[in-house]
Short mmCIF file of C-alpha atoms and ligand atoms in Angstrom, two decimals:
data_model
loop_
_atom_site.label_atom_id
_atom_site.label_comp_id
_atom_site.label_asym_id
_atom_site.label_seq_id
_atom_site.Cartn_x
_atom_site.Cartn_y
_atom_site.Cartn_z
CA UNK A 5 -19.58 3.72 -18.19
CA UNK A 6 -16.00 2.37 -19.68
CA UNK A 7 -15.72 6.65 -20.69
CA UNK A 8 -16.65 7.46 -17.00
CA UNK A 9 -14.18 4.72 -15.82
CA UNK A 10 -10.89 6.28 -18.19
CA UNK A 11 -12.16 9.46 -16.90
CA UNK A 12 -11.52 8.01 -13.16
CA UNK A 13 -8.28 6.28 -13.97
CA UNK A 14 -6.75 9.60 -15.98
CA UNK A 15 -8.12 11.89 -12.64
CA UNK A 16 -6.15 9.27 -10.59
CA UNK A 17 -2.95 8.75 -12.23
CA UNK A 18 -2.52 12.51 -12.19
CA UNK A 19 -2.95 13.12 -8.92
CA UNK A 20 -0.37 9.98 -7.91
CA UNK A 21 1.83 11.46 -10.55
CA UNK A 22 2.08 7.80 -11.88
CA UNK A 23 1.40 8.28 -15.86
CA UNK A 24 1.84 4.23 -15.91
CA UNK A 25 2.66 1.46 -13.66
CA UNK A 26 0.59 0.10 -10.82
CA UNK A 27 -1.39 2.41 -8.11
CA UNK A 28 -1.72 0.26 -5.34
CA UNK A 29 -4.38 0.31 -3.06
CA UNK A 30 -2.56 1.79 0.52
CA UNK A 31 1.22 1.86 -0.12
CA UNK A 32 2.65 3.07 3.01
CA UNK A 33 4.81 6.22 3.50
CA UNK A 34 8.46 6.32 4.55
CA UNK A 35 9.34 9.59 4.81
CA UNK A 36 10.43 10.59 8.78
CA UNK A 37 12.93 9.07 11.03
CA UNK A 38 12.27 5.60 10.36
CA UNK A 39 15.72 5.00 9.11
CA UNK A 40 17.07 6.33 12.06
CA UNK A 41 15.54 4.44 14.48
CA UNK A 42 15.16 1.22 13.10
CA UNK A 43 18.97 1.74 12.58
CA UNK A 44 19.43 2.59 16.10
CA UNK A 45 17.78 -0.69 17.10
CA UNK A 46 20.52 -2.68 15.01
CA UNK A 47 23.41 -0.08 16.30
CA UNK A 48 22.25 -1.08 19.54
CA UNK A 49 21.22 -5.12 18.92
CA UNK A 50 17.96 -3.93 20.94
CA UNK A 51 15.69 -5.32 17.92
CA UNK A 52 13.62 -7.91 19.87
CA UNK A 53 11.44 -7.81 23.05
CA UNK A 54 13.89 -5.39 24.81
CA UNK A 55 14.29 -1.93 24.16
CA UNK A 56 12.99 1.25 24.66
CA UNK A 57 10.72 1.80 21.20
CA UNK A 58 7.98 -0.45 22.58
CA UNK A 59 7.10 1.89 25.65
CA UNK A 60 7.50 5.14 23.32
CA UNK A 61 5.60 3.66 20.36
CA UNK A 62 2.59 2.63 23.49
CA UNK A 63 3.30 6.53 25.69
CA UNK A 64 2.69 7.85 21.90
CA UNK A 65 -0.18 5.84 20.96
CA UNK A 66 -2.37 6.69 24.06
CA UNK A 67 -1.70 10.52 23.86
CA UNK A 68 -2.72 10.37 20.86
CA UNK A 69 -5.84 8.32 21.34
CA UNK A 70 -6.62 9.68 24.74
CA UNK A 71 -6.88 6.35 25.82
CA UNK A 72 -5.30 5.70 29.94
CA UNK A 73 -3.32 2.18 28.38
CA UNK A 74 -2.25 1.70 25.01
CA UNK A 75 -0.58 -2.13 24.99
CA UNK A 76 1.44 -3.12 21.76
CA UNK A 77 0.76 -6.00 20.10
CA UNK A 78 2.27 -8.49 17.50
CA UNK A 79 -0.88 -7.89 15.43
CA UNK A 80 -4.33 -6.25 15.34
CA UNK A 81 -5.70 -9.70 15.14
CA UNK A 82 -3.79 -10.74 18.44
CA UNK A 83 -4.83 -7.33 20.29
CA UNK A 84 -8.66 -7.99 19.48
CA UNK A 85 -7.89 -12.19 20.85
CA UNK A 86 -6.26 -10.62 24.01
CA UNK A 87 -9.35 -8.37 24.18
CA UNK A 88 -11.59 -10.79 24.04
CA UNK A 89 -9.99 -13.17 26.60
CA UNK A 90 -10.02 -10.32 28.95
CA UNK A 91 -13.74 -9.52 28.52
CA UNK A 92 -14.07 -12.98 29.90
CA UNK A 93 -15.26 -14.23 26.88
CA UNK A 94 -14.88 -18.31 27.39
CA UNK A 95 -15.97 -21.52 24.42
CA UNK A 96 -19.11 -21.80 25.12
CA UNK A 97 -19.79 -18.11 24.93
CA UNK A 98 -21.25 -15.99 21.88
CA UNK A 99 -19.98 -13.00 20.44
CA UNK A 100 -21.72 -10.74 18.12
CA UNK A 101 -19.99 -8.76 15.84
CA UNK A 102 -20.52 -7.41 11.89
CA UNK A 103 -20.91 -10.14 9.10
CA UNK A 104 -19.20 -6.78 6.76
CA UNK A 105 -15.75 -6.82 8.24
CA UNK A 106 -12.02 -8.26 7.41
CA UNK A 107 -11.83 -11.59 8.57
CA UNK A 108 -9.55 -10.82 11.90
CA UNK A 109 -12.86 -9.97 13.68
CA UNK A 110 -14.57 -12.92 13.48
CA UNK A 111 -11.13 -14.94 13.23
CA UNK A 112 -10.54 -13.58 16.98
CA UNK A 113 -13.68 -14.44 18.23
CA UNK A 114 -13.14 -18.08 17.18
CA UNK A 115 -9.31 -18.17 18.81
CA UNK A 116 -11.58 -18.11 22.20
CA UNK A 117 -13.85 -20.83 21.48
CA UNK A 118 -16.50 -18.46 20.46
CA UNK A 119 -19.20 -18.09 18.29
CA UNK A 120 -19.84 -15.33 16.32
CA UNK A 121 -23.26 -13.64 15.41
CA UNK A 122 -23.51 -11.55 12.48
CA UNK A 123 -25.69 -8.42 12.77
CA UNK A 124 -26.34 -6.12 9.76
CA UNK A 125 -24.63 -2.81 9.60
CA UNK A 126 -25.90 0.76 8.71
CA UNK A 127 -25.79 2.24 5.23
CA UNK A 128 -24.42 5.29 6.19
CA UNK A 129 -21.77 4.42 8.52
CA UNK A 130 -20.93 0.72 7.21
CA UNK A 131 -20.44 0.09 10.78
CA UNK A 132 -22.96 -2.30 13.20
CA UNK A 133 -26.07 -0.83 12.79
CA UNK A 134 -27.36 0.03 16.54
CA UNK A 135 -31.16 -0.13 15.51
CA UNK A 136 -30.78 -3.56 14.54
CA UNK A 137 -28.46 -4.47 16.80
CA UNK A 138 -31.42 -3.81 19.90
CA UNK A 139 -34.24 -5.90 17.78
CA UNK A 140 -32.15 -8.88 17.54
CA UNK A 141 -31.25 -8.73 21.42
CA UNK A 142 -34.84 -7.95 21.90
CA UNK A 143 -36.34 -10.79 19.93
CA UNK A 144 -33.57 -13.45 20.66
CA UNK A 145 -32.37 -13.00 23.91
CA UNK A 146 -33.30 -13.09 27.77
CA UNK A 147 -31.82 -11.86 30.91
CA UNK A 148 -30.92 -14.99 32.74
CA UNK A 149 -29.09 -13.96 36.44
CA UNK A 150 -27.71 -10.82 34.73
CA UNK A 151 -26.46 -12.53 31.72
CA UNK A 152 -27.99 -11.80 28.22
CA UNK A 153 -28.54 -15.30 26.87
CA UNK A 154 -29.69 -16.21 23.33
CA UNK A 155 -32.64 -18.15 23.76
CA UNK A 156 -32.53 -20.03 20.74
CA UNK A 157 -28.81 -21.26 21.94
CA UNK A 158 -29.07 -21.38 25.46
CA UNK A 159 -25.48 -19.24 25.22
CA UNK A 160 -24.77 -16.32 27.15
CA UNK A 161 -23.82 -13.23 24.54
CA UNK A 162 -20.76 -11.86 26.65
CA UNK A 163 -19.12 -9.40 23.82
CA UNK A 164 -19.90 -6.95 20.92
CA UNK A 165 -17.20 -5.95 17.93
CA UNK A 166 -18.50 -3.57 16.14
CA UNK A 167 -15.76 -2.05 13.73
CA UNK A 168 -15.51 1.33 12.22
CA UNK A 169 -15.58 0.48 8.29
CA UNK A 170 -12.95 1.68 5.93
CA UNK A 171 -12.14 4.55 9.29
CA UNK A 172 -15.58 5.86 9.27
CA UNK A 173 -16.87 5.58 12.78
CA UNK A 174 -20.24 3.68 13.58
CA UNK A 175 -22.56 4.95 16.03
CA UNK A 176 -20.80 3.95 18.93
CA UNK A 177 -22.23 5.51 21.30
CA UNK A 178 -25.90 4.13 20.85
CA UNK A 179 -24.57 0.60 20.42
CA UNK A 180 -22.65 1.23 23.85
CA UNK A 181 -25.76 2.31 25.51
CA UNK A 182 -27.75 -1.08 24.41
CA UNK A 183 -24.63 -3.30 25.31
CA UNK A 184 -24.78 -1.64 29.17
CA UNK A 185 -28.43 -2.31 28.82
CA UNK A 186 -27.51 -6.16 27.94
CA UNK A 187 -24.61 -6.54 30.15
CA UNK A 188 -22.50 -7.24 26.81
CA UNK A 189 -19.35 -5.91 26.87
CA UNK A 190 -17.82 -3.76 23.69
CA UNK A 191 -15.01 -4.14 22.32
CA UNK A 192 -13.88 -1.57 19.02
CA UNK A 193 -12.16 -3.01 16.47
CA UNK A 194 -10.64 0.42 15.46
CA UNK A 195 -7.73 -1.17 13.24
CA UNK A 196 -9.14 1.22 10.41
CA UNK A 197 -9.63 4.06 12.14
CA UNK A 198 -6.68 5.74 13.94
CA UNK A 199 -7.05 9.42 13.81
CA UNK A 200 -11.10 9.14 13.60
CA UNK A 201 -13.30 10.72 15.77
CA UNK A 202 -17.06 10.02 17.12
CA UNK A 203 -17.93 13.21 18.91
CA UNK A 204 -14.64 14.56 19.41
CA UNK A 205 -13.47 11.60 20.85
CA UNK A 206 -10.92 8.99 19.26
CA UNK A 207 -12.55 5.93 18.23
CA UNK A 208 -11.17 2.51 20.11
CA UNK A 209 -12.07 4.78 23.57
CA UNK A 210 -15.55 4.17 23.91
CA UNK A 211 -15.52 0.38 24.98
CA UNK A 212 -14.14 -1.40 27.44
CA UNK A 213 -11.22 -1.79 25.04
CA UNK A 214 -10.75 -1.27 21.49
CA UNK A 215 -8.01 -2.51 19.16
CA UNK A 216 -5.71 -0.88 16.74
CA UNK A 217 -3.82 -2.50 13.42
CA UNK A 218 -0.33 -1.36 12.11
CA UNK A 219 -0.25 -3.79 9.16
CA UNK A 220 1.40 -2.70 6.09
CA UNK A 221 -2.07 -1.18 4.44
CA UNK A 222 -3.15 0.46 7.11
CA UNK A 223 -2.60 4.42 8.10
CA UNK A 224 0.35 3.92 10.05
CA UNK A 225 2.06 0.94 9.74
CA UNK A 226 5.31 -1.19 11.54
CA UNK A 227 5.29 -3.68 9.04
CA UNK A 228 3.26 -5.85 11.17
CA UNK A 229 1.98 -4.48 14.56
CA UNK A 230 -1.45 -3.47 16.97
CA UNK A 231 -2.20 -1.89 20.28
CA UNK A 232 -5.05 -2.70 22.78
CA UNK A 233 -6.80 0.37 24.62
CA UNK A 234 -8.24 0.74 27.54
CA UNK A 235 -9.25 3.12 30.43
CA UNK A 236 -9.11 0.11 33.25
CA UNK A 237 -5.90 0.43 34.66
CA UNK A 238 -6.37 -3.63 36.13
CA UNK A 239 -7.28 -4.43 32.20
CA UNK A 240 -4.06 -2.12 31.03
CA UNK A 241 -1.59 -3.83 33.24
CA UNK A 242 -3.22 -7.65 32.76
CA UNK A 243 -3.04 -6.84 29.05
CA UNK A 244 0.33 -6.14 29.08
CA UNK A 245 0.87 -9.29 30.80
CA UNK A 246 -0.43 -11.92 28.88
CA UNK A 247 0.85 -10.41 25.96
CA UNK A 248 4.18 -11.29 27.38
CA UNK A 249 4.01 -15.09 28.66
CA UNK A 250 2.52 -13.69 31.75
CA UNK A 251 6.50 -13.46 33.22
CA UNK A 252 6.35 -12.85 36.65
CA UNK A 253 9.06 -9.99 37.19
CA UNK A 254 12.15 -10.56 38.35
CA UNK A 255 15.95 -10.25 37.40
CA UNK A 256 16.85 -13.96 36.90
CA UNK A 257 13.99 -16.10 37.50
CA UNK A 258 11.92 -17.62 34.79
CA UNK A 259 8.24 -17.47 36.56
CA UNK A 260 4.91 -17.31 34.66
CA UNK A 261 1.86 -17.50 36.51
CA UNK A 262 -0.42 -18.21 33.87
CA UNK A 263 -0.89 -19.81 30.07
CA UNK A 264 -0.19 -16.71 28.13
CA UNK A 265 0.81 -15.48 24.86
CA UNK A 266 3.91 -14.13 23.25
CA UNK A 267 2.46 -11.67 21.48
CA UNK A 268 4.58 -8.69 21.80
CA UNK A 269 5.71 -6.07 19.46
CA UNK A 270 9.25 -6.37 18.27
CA UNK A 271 11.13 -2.81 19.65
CA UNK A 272 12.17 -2.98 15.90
CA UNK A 273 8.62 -2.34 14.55
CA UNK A 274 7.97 -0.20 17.15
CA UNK A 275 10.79 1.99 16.14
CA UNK A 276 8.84 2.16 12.71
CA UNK A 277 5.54 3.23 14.82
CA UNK A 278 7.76 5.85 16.42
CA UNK A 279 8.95 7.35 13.43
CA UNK A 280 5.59 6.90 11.85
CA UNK A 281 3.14 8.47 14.94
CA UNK A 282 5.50 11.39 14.60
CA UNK A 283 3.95 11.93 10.99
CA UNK A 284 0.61 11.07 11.61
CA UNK A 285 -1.09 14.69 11.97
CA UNK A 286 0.50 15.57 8.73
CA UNK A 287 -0.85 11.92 7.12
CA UNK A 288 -4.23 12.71 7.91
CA UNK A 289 -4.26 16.09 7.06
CA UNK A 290 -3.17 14.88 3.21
CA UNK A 291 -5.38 12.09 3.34
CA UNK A 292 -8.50 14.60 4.22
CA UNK A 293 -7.23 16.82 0.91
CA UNK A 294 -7.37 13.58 -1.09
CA UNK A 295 -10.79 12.34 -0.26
CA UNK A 296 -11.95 15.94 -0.35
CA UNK A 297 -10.31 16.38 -4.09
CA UNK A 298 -12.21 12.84 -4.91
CA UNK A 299 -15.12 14.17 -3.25
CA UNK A 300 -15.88 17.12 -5.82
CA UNK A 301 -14.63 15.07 -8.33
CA UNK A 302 -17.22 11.95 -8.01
CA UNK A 303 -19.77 14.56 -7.36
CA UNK A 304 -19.23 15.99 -11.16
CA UNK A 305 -18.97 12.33 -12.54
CA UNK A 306 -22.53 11.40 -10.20
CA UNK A 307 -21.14 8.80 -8.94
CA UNK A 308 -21.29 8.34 -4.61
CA UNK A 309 -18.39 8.93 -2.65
CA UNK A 310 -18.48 7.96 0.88
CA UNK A 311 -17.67 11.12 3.20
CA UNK A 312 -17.78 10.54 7.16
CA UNK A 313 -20.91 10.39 9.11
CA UNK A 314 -22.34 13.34 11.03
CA UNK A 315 -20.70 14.51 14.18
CA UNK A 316 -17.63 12.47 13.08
CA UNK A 317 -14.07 13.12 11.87
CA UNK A 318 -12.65 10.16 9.19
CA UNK A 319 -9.49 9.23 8.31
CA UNK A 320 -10.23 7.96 5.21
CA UNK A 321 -8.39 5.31 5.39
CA UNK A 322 -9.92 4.13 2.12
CA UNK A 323 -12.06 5.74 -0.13
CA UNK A 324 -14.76 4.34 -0.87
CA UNK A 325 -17.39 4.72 -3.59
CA UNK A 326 -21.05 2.96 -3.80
CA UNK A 327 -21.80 2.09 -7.46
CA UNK A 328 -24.94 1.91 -8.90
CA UNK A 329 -25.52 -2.11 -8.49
CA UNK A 330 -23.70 -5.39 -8.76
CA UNK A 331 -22.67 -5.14 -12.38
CA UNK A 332 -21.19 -2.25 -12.43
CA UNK A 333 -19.14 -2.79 -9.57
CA UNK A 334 -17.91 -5.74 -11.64
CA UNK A 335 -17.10 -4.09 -14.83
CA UNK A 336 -15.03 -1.44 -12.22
CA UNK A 337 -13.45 -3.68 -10.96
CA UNK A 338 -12.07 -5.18 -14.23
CA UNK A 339 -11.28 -2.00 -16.07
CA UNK A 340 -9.13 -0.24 -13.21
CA UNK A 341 -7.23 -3.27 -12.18
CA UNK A 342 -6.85 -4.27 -16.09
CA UNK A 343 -5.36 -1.05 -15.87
CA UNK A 344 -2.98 -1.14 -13.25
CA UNK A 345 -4.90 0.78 -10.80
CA UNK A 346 -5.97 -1.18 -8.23
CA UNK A 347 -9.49 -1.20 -6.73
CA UNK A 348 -11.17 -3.60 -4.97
CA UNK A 349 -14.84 -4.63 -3.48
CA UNK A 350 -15.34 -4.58 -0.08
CA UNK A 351 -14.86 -8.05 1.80
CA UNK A 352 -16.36 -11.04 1.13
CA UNK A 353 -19.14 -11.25 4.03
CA UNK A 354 -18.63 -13.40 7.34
CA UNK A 355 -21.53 -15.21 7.22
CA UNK A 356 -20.85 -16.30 2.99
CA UNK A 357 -17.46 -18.17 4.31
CA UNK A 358 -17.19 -21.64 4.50
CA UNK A 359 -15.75 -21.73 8.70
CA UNK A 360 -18.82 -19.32 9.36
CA UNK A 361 -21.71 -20.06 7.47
CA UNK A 362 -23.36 -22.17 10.28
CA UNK A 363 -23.33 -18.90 12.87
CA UNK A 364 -26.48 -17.11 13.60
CA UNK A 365 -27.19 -13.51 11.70
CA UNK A 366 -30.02 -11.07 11.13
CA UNK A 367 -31.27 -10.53 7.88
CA UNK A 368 -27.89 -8.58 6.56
CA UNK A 369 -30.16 -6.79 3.81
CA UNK A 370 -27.75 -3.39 4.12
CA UNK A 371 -24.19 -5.52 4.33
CA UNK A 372 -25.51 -7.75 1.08
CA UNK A 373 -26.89 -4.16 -0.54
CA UNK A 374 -23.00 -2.78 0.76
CA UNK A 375 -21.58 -5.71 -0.54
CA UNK A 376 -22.89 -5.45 -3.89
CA UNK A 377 -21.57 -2.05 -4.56
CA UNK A 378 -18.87 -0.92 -2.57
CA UNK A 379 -15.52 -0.25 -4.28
CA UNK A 380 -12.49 0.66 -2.37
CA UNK A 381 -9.67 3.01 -4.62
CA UNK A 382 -6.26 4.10 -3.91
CA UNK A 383 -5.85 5.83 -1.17
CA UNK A 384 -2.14 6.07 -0.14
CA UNK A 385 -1.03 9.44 1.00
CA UNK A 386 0.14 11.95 -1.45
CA UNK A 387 2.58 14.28 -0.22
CA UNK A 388 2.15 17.27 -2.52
CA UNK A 389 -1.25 17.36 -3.73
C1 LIG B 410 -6.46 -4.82 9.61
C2 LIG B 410 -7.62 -5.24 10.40
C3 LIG B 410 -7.47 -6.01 11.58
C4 LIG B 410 -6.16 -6.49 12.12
O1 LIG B 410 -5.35 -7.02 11.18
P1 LIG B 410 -3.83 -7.46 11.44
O2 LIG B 410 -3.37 -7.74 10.05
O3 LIG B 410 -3.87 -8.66 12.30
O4 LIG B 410 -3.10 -6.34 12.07
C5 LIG B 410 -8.60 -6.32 12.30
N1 LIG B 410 -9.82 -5.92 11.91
C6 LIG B 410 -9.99 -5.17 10.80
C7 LIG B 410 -11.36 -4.74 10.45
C8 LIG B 410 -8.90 -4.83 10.00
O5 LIG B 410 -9.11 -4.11 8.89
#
């Protein structure tokens, strides 16, 4: 293996053009008119909650998506809490969501009061698996006045999160279908997956929202930022309110109708987002190259790379590789980060964390199999591959 491994970090380095030093993960790329605007937002003193980068960075976001509203948010963690709030999701509620995901899904859930459920995902995909998704309703939950309550709770199951892992896209559409059956509403966390694709169709737009991150590691980033989507225009403009201390408008008075949040975008990250949307074709376009040059080259080495599902378009966010078992993925692990490049296994899962380990789940047999193999490796863009 350690051969196979210096084979891997040799392959890498050359392609980053980095002989030595560290390869991070997802480095992000500065190499448009962020200067520019971020500048103009000084030039101008418009670098807080005023200014005209906010509404750009949100008009840009939803023609790209093809989503009616794109809403800006502080963070991808905050768009997914104002998501939830707005699916009605209340305390004494349940939400279920994937026990393999970063820890802002089920963190969001819990800012509501809720509990989470963790299903199991798919192999394939990563993402909530929809098969098992329908035998857990089926076996743990009854229709009780239209509500889909989990009968071993007694809680009504208003909300699903499934998240499309690492920017490959889950079967959305199946798991949408079962939710309408259940009267559960969906809600995408699509914080990986900007510029993915289930069907044609950007990933986020399926539910009744979905959620987008711009944190430092992710495809586009404004050093910290998100978006909510949706196609309800009531949701859209409600959205946009209580991400703004629900201000009632008006050119003096300070009225809020409502407890709300201050969780708006700075126009100064936005700016960033700006400069950055106006590169994201080309980002994607290099980051398909890369994960089709590691593609052929894992495939000589036999070892699995992760390419997108059928019918779907990835962004590759990060590249991902499924080792053989739990030891090797350990002995990866060690070698490329010994080395300066940096890897690293996928998260630790919900259910194995001290908040959540009380909250209900399925068996989880393909997130523990995941969870014992999965390696993540550098995937920043390179601009001249
Ligand atoms: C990045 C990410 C988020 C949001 O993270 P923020 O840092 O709050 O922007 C949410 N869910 C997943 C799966 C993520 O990877």
């Amino acid at each position: 293996m350690e051969s196979k491994f210096n084979e891997i970090i040799r392959f890498i380095r050359e392609k980053y053009n980095t002989p030595e030093g560290l390869i991070a993960l997802h480095e992000p790329r500065f190499k448009g008119n962020e200067k520019k605007y971020v500048n103009e937002c000084i030039d101008t003193t418009f670098v807080s909650s005023v200014g005209k980068y906010v509404t750009r960075f949100e008009e840009m976001i939803a023609e790209f998506t093809g989503a009616k509203h794109a809403i800006a948010a502080v963070n991808g963690t905050a768009a997914l809490h104002i998501a939830l709030l707005l699916s009605d999701v209340k305390p004494e509620d349940e939400v279920i969501t994937q026990a393999l995901t970063f820890i802002a899904t089920a963190n969001a859930v819990a800012y509501t009061g809720a509990k989470p459920i963790f299903i199991d995902v798919d192999k394939d995909t990563m993402g909530l698996s929809p098969k098992l998704l329908e035998i857990f309703l089926l076996e743990n939950t009854e229709a009780v006045r239209g509500f889909c309550i989990n009968k071993k709770t007694g809680k009504r199951i208003k909300a699903c999160v499934p998240m499309h892992t690492f920017g490959h896209p889950c079967r959305i559409d199946e798991i949408i279908a079962i939710c309408n059956r259940y009267n559960i509403d969906v809600i995408e966390d699509a914080a990986e997956s900007l510029g993915s694709y289930f069907k044609g169709q950007h990933t986020g737009t399926f539910g009744k929202f979905g959620t987008l991150s711009f944190n430092g590691n992710k495809t586009i980033t404004t050093g910290g930022g998100g978006m909510v989507l949706t196609n309800d225009d009531e949701l859209g403009k409600l959205a946009k309110h209580i991400t703004t201390t629900a201000k009632v408008p008006h050119r003096w008075e300070f009225v809020h109708d409502r407890i709300a949040y201050n969780y708006r975008l700075t126009n100064l990250a936005a700016a960033l987002g700006c400069a950055q949307m106006e590169q994201l074709p080309e980002f994607l376009l290099q980051k398909r190259k890369l994960s089709e040059t590691y593609s052929s080259f894992f495939k000589h080495l036999g070892i699995e790379f992760v390419t997108e599902p059928k019918n779907c378009l990835s962004n590759y966010w990060l590249n991902t590789l499924v080792l053989n078992d739990k030891k090797e993925q350990t002995s990866f692990l060690e070698h490329m980060n010994n080395r300066n490049v940096m890897v690293r296994p996928v998260w630790q899962l919900m259910n194995r964390l001290e908040m959540y380990k009380d909250c209900q789940c399925d068996s989880l047999t393909n997130s523990e199999w995941l969870a014992d193999r999965v390696v993540n490796i550098p995937s920043s863009v390179i601009v001249n591959l």
